Amino acid sequence: AIQLTQSPSSLSASVGDRVTITCRASQGISSALAWYQQKPGKAPKLLIYDASSLESGVPSRFSGSGSGTDFTLTISSLQPEDFATYYCQQFNNYPQTFGQGTKVEIK
Amino acid sequence: EVQLVESGGGLVKPGGSLRLSCAASGFTFSSYSMNWVRQAPGKGLEWVSSISSSSSYIYYADSVKGRFTISRDNAKNSLYLQMNSLRAEDTAVYYCARDPNGYAFDIWGQGTMVTVSS
């Protein structure tokens, strides 16, 4: 199974900061990667699909990049509603594994 | 409104069985692959199972293979997960999720809690 390793596992940031989260795959997955945001007690919400395509309705401060084994989710200017846990997921093959998550906390 | 609503969760003893349901509305259910994802308390997301639109292709995580069975009824706009031989480690919130194109899960239900305990 393909393993996805996110870094960091958690981070503290301030409103307005630029935040970058990395997801590394144990083998190449082309661009078959999605990013989700999850808030406590809620279902995950799709942010990015196909590594860099922004889901409809998601603010443009979110962006994704990468291909092969290394991927990045960037929040250009962190907003209060962005404090949450973020997960990557690969769709290259089954099982469709998730990263372990990155918790973004208020500094 | 596009919506997925899970039901069927609850408390079950180890070795017991449970059947989860996911009711879809607001979209053409029969056109989409569907999935189950779970999240143990305080833990991350774990993909559990996927089923293609016509049920031709079915996949399972190794952790549930042989114990769980995914199915769907396109006439009833419903997805199911039959869970047998349940273990304590199956305790989690179970989400159903839609896959529109093989590259993401774009719609998720609110989740249903399954607790396996004696």
PDB file of C-alpha atoms in Angstrom:
ATOM      1  CA  ALA A   1       0.000   0.000   0.000  1.00  0.00           C
ATOM      2  CA  ILE A   2       1.122   3.538  -0.739  1.00  0.00           C
ATOM      3  CA  GLN A   3       1.982   5.472   2.406  1.00  0.00           C
ATOM      4  CA  LEU A   4       1.400   9.207   2.665  1.00  0.00           C
ATOM      5  CA  THR A   5       3.470  11.166   5.175  1.00  0.00           C
ATOM      6  CA  GLN A   6       2.361  14.664   6.065  1.00  0.00           C
ATOM      7  CA  SER A   7       4.592  17.258   7.652  1.00  0.00           C
ATOM      8  CA  PRO A   8       4.399  18.855  10.017  1.00  0.00           C
ATOM      9  CA  SER A   9       1.942  16.901  12.179  1.00  0.00           C
ATOM     10  CA  SER A  10       0.893  20.171  13.757  1.00  0.00           C
ATOM     11  CA  LEU A  11       1.726  23.838  13.502  1.00  0.00           C
ATOM     12  CA  SER A  12       0.874  27.087  15.216  1.00  0.00           C
ATOM     13  CA  ALA A  13       0.254  30.124  13.068  1.00  0.00           C
ATOM     14  CA  SER A  14      -1.297  33.571  13.239  1.00  0.00           C
ATOM     15  CA  VAL A  15      -4.079  35.083  11.199  1.00  0.00           C
ATOM     16  CA  GLY A  16      -2.576  36.403   7.984  1.00  0.00           C
ATOM     17  CA  ASP A  17       0.322  33.947   7.935  1.00  0.00           C
ATOM     18  CA  ARG A  18       1.248  31.913   4.886  1.00  0.00           C
ATOM     19  CA  VAL A  19       0.998  28.213   5.755  1.00  0.00           C
ATOM     20  CA  THR A  20       2.477  25.287   3.845  1.00  0.00           C
ATOM     21  CA  ILE A  21       1.719  21.609   4.484  1.00  0.00           C
ATOM     22  CA  THR A  22       3.621  18.842   2.738  1.00  0.00           C
ATOM     23  CA  CYS A  23       2.451  15.353   1.752  1.00  0.00           C
ATOM     24  CA  ARG A  24       5.005  12.801   0.571  1.00  0.00           C
ATOM     25  CA  ALA A  25       4.005   9.531  -1.091  1.00  0.00           C
ATOM     26  CA  SER A  26       6.023   6.340  -0.692  1.00  0.00           C
ATOM     27  CA  GLN A  27       5.894   5.859  -4.461  1.00  0.00           C
ATOM     28  CA  GLY A  28       4.889   7.953  -7.441  1.00  0.00           C
ATOM     29  CA  ILE A  29       1.188   8.745  -7.743  1.00  0.00           C
ATOM     30  CA  SER A  30       1.234  11.174 -10.676  1.00  0.00           C
ATOM     31  CA  SER A  31      -1.238  13.941  -9.711  1.00  0.00           C
ATOM     32  CA  ALA A  32      -3.799  11.645  -8.078  1.00  0.00           C
ATOM     33  CA  LEU A  33      -3.960  13.511  -4.763  1.00  0.00           C
ATOM     34  CA  ALA A  34      -6.688  15.377  -2.904  1.00  0.00           C
ATOM     35  CA  TRP A  35      -6.636  17.653   0.144  1.00  0.00           C
ATOM     36  CA  TYR A  36      -9.382  17.924   2.759  1.00  0.00           C
ATOM     37  CA  GLN A  37     -10.113  20.187   5.706  1.00  0.00           C
ATOM     38  CA  GLN A  38     -11.796  18.793   8.803  1.00  0.00           C
ATOM     39  CA  LYS A  39     -13.115  20.698  11.788  1.00  0.00           C
ATOM     40  CA  PRO A  40     -13.928  19.005  15.129  1.00  0.00           C
ATOM     41  CA  GLY A  41     -17.128  16.960  15.005  1.00  0.00           C
ATOM     42  CA  LYS A  42     -17.605  17.590  11.293  1.00  0.00           C
ATOM     43  CA  ALA A  43     -17.120  15.607   8.111  1.00  0.00           C
ATOM     44  CA  PRO A  44     -14.083  16.345   5.937  1.00  0.00           C
ATOM     45  CA  LYS A  45     -14.486  18.982   3.240  1.00  0.00           C
ATOM     46  CA  LEU A  46     -12.803  18.697  -0.149  1.00  0.00           C
ATOM     47  CA  LEU A  47     -10.407  21.559  -0.930  1.00  0.00           C
ATOM     48  CA  ILE A  48      -8.164  20.404  -3.779  1.00  0.00           C
ATOM     49  CA  TYR A  49      -8.393  17.512  -6.244  1.00  0.00           C
ATOM     50  CA  ASP A  50      -6.023  16.229  -8.896  1.00  0.00           C
ATOM     51  CA  ALA A  51      -3.182  17.782  -6.847  1.00  0.00           C
ATOM     52  CA  SER A  52      -3.821  21.372  -7.907  1.00  0.00           C
ATOM     53  CA  SER A  53      -7.456  21.865  -8.938  1.00  0.00           C
ATOM     54  CA  LEU A  54      -9.491  24.036  -6.578  1.00  0.00           C
ATOM     55  CA  GLU A  55     -12.888  22.598  -5.653  1.00  0.00           C
ATOM     56  CA  SER A  56     -15.816  24.848  -6.494  1.00  0.00           C
ATOM     57  CA  GLY A  57     -16.660  27.248  -3.672  1.00  0.00           C
ATOM     58  CA  VAL A  58     -13.294  26.917  -1.922  1.00  0.00           C
ATOM     59  CA  PRO A  59     -11.548  30.269  -1.313  1.00  0.00           C
ATOM     60  CA  SER A  60      -8.670  31.070  -3.645  1.00  0.00           C
ATOM     61  CA  ARG A  61      -6.252  31.444  -0.721  1.00  0.00           C
ATOM     62  CA  PHE A  62      -6.021  27.638  -0.828  1.00  0.00           C
ATOM     63  CA  SER A  63      -3.766  26.138  -3.473  1.00  0.00           C
ATOM     64  CA  GLY A  64      -2.150  22.801  -4.184  1.00  0.00           C
ATOM     65  CA  SER A  65       0.918  21.796  -6.133  1.00  0.00           C
ATOM     66  CA  GLY A  66       3.137  18.833  -6.863  1.00  0.00           C
ATOM     67  CA  SER A  67       3.250  15.571  -8.753  1.00  0.00           C
ATOM     68  CA  GLY A  68       4.953  12.233  -8.413  1.00  0.00           C
ATOM     69  CA  THR A  69       5.837  11.865  -4.727  1.00  0.00           C
ATOM     70  CA  ASP A  70       5.892  15.398  -3.293  1.00  0.00           C
ATOM     71  CA  PHE A  71       2.834  17.594  -2.811  1.00  0.00           C
ATOM     72  CA  THR A  72       2.060  20.848  -1.061  1.00  0.00           C
ATOM     73  CA  LEU A  73      -1.059  22.549   0.265  1.00  0.00           C
ATOM     74  CA  THR A  74      -0.621  26.289   0.743  1.00  0.00           C
ATOM     75  CA  ILE A  75      -2.894  28.742   2.526  1.00  0.00           C
ATOM     76  CA  SER A  76      -1.738  32.156   1.355  1.00  0.00           C
ATOM     77  CA  SER A  77      -3.212  34.209   4.206  1.00  0.00           C
ATOM     78  CA  LEU A  78      -4.581  32.212   7.130  1.00  0.00           C
ATOM     79  CA  GLN A  79      -8.072  33.175   8.243  1.00  0.00           C
ATOM     80  CA  PRO A  80      -9.773  32.399  11.586  1.00  0.00           C
ATOM     81  CA  GLU A  81     -12.015  29.812   9.935  1.00  0.00           C
ATOM     82  CA  ASP A  82      -8.984  27.916   8.575  1.00  0.00           C
ATOM     83  CA  PHE A  83      -7.928  26.532  11.950  1.00  0.00           C
ATOM     84  CA  ALA A  84      -8.602  22.847  11.428  1.00  0.00           C
ATOM     85  CA  THR A  85      -6.938  19.538  10.567  1.00  0.00           C
ATOM     86  CA  TYR A  86      -5.875  18.922   6.973  1.00  0.00           C
ATOM     87  CA  TYR A  87      -5.526  15.531   5.262  1.00  0.00           C
ATOM     88  CA  CYS A  88      -4.128  14.405   1.943  1.00  0.00           C
ATOM     89  CA  GLN A  89      -5.453  11.288   0.142  1.00  0.00           C
ATOM     90  CA  GLN A  90      -4.046   9.414  -2.826  1.00  0.00           C
ATOM     91  CA  PHE A  91      -6.155   7.977  -5.654  1.00  0.00           C
ATOM     92  CA  ASN A  92      -3.426   6.311  -7.688  1.00  0.00           C
ATOM     93  CA  ASN A  93      -4.448   2.842  -6.549  1.00  0.00           C
ATOM     94  CA  TYR A  94      -6.239   0.910  -3.819  1.00  0.00           C
ATOM     95  CA  PRO A  95      -6.195   1.184  -0.863  1.00  0.00           C
ATOM     96  CA  GLN A  96      -6.875   4.906  -1.245  1.00  0.00           C
ATOM     97  CA  THR A  97      -4.765   5.922   1.729  1.00  0.00           C
ATOM     98  CA  PHE A  98      -4.863   9.135   3.733  1.00  0.00           C
ATOM     99  CA  GLY A  99      -2.020  11.010   5.327  1.00  0.00           C
ATOM    100  CA  GLN A 100      -2.002  11.150   9.124  1.00  0.00           C
ATOM    101  CA  GLY A 101      -3.218  14.737   9.214  1.00  0.00           C
ATOM    102  CA  THR A 102      -1.808  18.174  10.027  1.00  0.00           C
ATOM    103  CA  LYS A 103      -3.463  20.197  12.773  1.00  0.00           C
ATOM    104  CA  VAL A 104      -3.303  23.948  12.261  1.00  0.00           C
ATOM    105  CA  GLU A 105      -3.671  25.784  15.566  1.00  0.00           C
ATOM    106  CA  ILE A 106      -3.883  29.409  16.608  1.00  0.00           C
ATOM    107  CA  LYS A 107      -0.602  30.965  17.732  1.00  0.00           C
TER     108      LYS A 107
ATOM    109  CA  GLU B   1     -29.582  19.843  -2.228  1.00  0.00           C
ATOM    110  CA  VAL B   2     -26.940  17.180  -2.684  1.00  0.00           C
ATOM    111  CA  GLN B   3     -26.900  15.141   0.503  1.00  0.00           C
ATOM    112  CA  LEU B   4     -25.718  11.889   2.065  1.00  0.00           C
ATOM    113  CA  VAL B   5     -27.233  10.706   5.344  1.00  0.00           C
ATOM    114  CA  GLU B   6     -25.795   7.730   7.226  1.00  0.00           C
ATOM    115  CA  SER B   7     -27.707   5.611   9.723  1.00  0.00           C
ATOM    116  CA  GLY B   8     -27.438   2.304  11.533  1.00  0.00           C
ATOM    117  CA  GLY B   9     -24.619   2.986  13.953  1.00  0.00           C
ATOM    118  CA  GLY B  10     -24.746   2.012  17.603  1.00  0.00           C
ATOM    119  CA  LEU B  11     -23.252  -0.083  20.377  1.00  0.00           C
ATOM    120  CA  VAL B  12     -22.443  -3.712  19.571  1.00  0.00           C
ATOM    121  CA  LYS B  13     -20.527  -6.435  21.387  1.00  0.00           C
ATOM    122  CA  PRO B  14     -17.278  -7.850  20.007  1.00  0.00           C
ATOM    123  CA  GLY B  15     -18.065 -10.523  17.430  1.00  0.00           C
ATOM    124  CA  GLY B  16     -21.403  -8.914  16.638  1.00  0.00           C
ATOM    125  CA  SER B  17     -22.779  -7.492  13.416  1.00  0.00           C
ATOM    126  CA  LEU B  18     -24.161  -4.175  12.252  1.00  0.00           C
ATOM    127  CA  ARG B  19     -25.458  -2.830   8.940  1.00  0.00           C
ATOM    128  CA  LEU B  20     -24.857   0.787   8.038  1.00  0.00           C
ATOM    129  CA  SER B  21     -26.922   2.629   5.452  1.00  0.00           C
ATOM    130  CA  CYS B  22     -26.281   5.809   3.495  1.00  0.00           C
ATOM    131  CA  ALA B  23     -29.227   7.540   1.820  1.00  0.00           C
ATOM    132  CA  ALA B  24     -28.379   9.760  -1.134  1.00  0.00           C
ATOM    133  CA  SER B  25     -30.442  12.625  -2.474  1.00  0.00           C
ATOM    134  CA  GLY B  26     -30.105  15.563  -4.847  1.00  0.00           C
ATOM    135  CA  PHE B  27     -28.004  13.791  -7.477  1.00  0.00           C
ATOM    136  CA  THR B  28     -28.089  10.785  -9.821  1.00  0.00           C
ATOM    137  CA  PHE B  29     -26.827   8.189  -7.361  1.00  0.00           C
ATOM    138  CA  SER B  30     -26.444   5.467  -9.978  1.00  0.00           C
ATOM    139  CA  SER B  31     -23.794   7.498 -11.838  1.00  0.00           C
ATOM    140  CA  TYR B  32     -21.253   7.663  -9.005  1.00  0.00           C
ATOM    141  CA  SER B  33     -18.795   5.404  -7.258  1.00  0.00           C
ATOM    142  CA  MET B  34     -19.333   5.446  -3.510  1.00  0.00           C
ATOM    143  CA  ASN B  35     -17.134   4.866  -0.514  1.00  0.00           C
ATOM    144  CA  TRP B  36     -16.968   4.274   3.219  1.00  0.00           C
ATOM    145  CA  VAL B  37     -14.330   6.055   5.320  1.00  0.00           C
ATOM    146  CA  ARG B  38     -13.955   5.736   9.084  1.00  0.00           C
ATOM    147  CA  GLN B  39     -12.329   7.739  11.848  1.00  0.00           C
ATOM    148  CA  ALA B  40     -11.539   6.241  15.235  1.00  0.00           C
ATOM    149  CA  PRO B  41     -11.939   8.613  18.203  1.00  0.00           C
ATOM    150  CA  GLY B  42      -9.142  11.165  18.160  1.00  0.00           C
ATOM    151  CA  LYS B  43      -7.487   9.548  15.138  1.00  0.00           C
ATOM    152  CA  GLY B  44      -7.118  10.219  11.428  1.00  0.00           C
ATOM    153  CA  LEU B  45      -9.180   9.153   8.443  1.00  0.00           C
ATOM    154  CA  GLU B  46      -9.072   5.558   7.170  1.00  0.00           C
ATOM    155  CA  TRP B  47     -10.479   4.494   3.799  1.00  0.00           C
ATOM    156  CA  VAL B  48     -12.605   1.357   4.287  1.00  0.00           C
ATOM    157  CA  SER B  49     -14.266   0.333   1.022  1.00  0.00           C
ATOM    158  CA  SER B  50     -15.296   1.479  -2.457  1.00  0.00           C
ATOM    159  CA  ILE B  51     -17.970   0.333  -4.910  1.00  0.00           C
ATOM    160  CA  SER B  52     -18.349   1.410  -8.528  1.00  0.00           C
ATOM    161  CA  SER B  53     -21.567   2.833  -9.923  1.00  0.00           C
ATOM    162  CA  SER B  54     -22.874  -0.520 -11.193  1.00  0.00           C
ATOM    163  CA  SER B  55     -21.291  -2.587  -8.399  1.00  0.00           C
ATOM    164  CA  SER B  56     -18.885  -4.147 -10.901  1.00  0.00           C
ATOM    165  CA  TYR B  57     -15.802  -3.138  -8.946  1.00  0.00           C
ATOM    166  CA  ILE B  58     -15.469  -3.462  -5.178  1.00  0.00           C
ATOM    167  CA  TYR B  59     -12.425  -2.854  -3.003  1.00  0.00           C
ATOM    168  CA  TYR B  60     -11.693  -3.220   0.714  1.00  0.00           C
ATOM    169  CA  ALA B  61      -9.009  -2.188   3.152  1.00  0.00           C
ATOM    170  CA  ASP B  62      -7.026  -5.156   4.428  1.00  0.00           C
ATOM    171  CA  SER B  63      -8.223  -4.343   7.951  1.00  0.00           C
ATOM    172  CA  VAL B  64     -11.852  -5.198   7.044  1.00  0.00           C
ATOM    173  CA  LYS B  65     -11.502  -7.664   4.170  1.00  0.00           C
ATOM    174  CA  GLY B  66     -13.509 -10.827   4.795  1.00  0.00           C
ATOM    175  CA  ARG B  67     -15.563  -9.188   7.559  1.00  0.00           C
ATOM    176  CA  PHE B  68     -17.229  -6.191   5.873  1.00  0.00           C
ATOM    177  CA  THR B  69     -19.350  -6.176   2.709  1.00  0.00           C
ATOM    178  CA  ILE B  70     -20.184  -3.050   0.725  1.00  0.00           C
ATOM    179  CA  SER B  71     -23.277  -2.978  -1.489  1.00  0.00           C
ATOM    180  CA  ARG B  72     -25.657  -0.535  -3.094  1.00  0.00           C
ATOM    181  CA  ASP B  73     -29.232  -0.363  -4.355  1.00  0.00           C
ATOM    182  CA  ASN B  74     -29.416   2.208  -7.140  1.00  0.00           C
ATOM    183  CA  ALA B  75     -33.219   1.943  -7.248  1.00  0.00           C
ATOM    184  CA  LYS B  76     -33.326   3.048  -3.604  1.00  0.00           C
ATOM    185  CA  ASN B  77     -30.455   5.557  -3.875  1.00  0.00           C
ATOM    186  CA  SER B  78     -28.766   3.776  -1.015  1.00  0.00           C
ATOM    187  CA  LEU B  79     -25.313   2.513  -0.039  1.00  0.00           C
ATOM    188  CA  TYR B  80     -24.721  -0.139   2.612  1.00  0.00           C
ATOM    189  CA  LEU B  81     -21.946  -1.572   4.738  1.00  0.00           C
ATOM    190  CA  GLN B  82     -22.554  -4.941   6.360  1.00  0.00           C
ATOM    191  CA  MET B  83     -20.090  -5.329   9.229  1.00  0.00           C
ATOM    192  CA  ASN B  84     -19.580  -8.780  10.760  1.00  0.00           C
ATOM    193  CA  SER B  85     -17.166 -10.154  13.357  1.00  0.00           C
ATOM    194  CA  LEU B  86     -16.760  -6.675  14.794  1.00  0.00           C
ATOM    195  CA  ARG B  87     -13.719  -5.860  16.914  1.00  0.00           C
ATOM    196  CA  ALA B  88     -12.932  -3.097  19.378  1.00  0.00           C
ATOM    197  CA  GLU B  89     -10.644  -1.527  16.773  1.00  0.00           C
ATOM    198  CA  ASP B  90     -13.627  -1.060  14.450  1.00  0.00           C
ATOM    199  CA  THR B  91     -14.955   1.590  16.846  1.00  0.00           C
ATOM    200  CA  ALA B  92     -15.174   4.767  14.779  1.00  0.00           C
ATOM    201  CA  VAL B  93     -17.364   7.300  13.064  1.00  0.00           C
ATOM    202  CA  TYR B  94     -18.241   5.875   9.653  1.00  0.00           C
ATOM    203  CA  TYR B  95     -18.731   8.289   6.760  1.00  0.00           C
ATOM    204  CA  CYS B  96     -20.094   7.592   3.307  1.00  0.00           C
ATOM    205  CA  ALA B  97     -18.603   9.705   0.539  1.00  0.00           C
ATOM    206  CA  ARG B  98     -19.190  10.277  -3.172  1.00  0.00           C
ATOM    207  CA  ASP B  99     -16.448   9.918  -5.772  1.00  0.00           C
ATOM    208  CA  PRO B 100     -17.285  11.894  -8.926  1.00  0.00           C
ATOM    209  CA  ASN B 101     -14.240  11.164 -11.015  1.00  0.00           C
ATOM    210  CA  GLY B 102     -11.734   8.899  -9.303  1.00  0.00           C
ATOM    211  CA  TYR B 103      -9.697  11.835  -7.982  1.00  0.00           C
ATOM    212  CA  ALA B 104     -11.477  12.925  -4.791  1.00  0.00           C
ATOM    213  CA  PHE B 105     -14.435  12.449  -2.455  1.00  0.00           C
ATOM    214  CA  ASP B 106     -16.514  15.562  -3.007  1.00  0.00           C
ATOM    215  CA  ILE B 107     -19.617  14.963  -0.880  1.00  0.00           C
ATOM    216  CA  TRP B 108     -19.586  13.418   2.607  1.00  0.00           C
ATOM    217  CA  GLY B 109     -22.316  12.423   5.005  1.00  0.00           C
ATOM    218  CA  GLN B 110     -22.398  13.591   8.616  1.00  0.00           C
ATOM    219  CA  GLY B 111     -21.205  10.209   9.881  1.00  0.00           C
ATOM    220  CA  THR B 112     -22.621   7.501  12.127  1.00  0.00           C
ATOM    221  CA  MET B 113     -20.872   6.260  15.270  1.00  0.00           C
ATOM    222  CA  VAL B 114     -20.125   2.577  15.740  1.00  0.00           C
ATOM    223  CA  THR B 115     -18.941   1.460  19.169  1.00  0.00           C
ATOM    224  CA  VAL B 116     -17.728  -2.103  19.685  1.00  0.00           C
ATOM    225  CA  SER B 117     -17.550  -2.888  23.384  1.00  0.00           C
ATOM    226  CA  SER B 118     -18.638  -5.520  25.859  1.00  0.00           C
TER     227      SER B 118
END
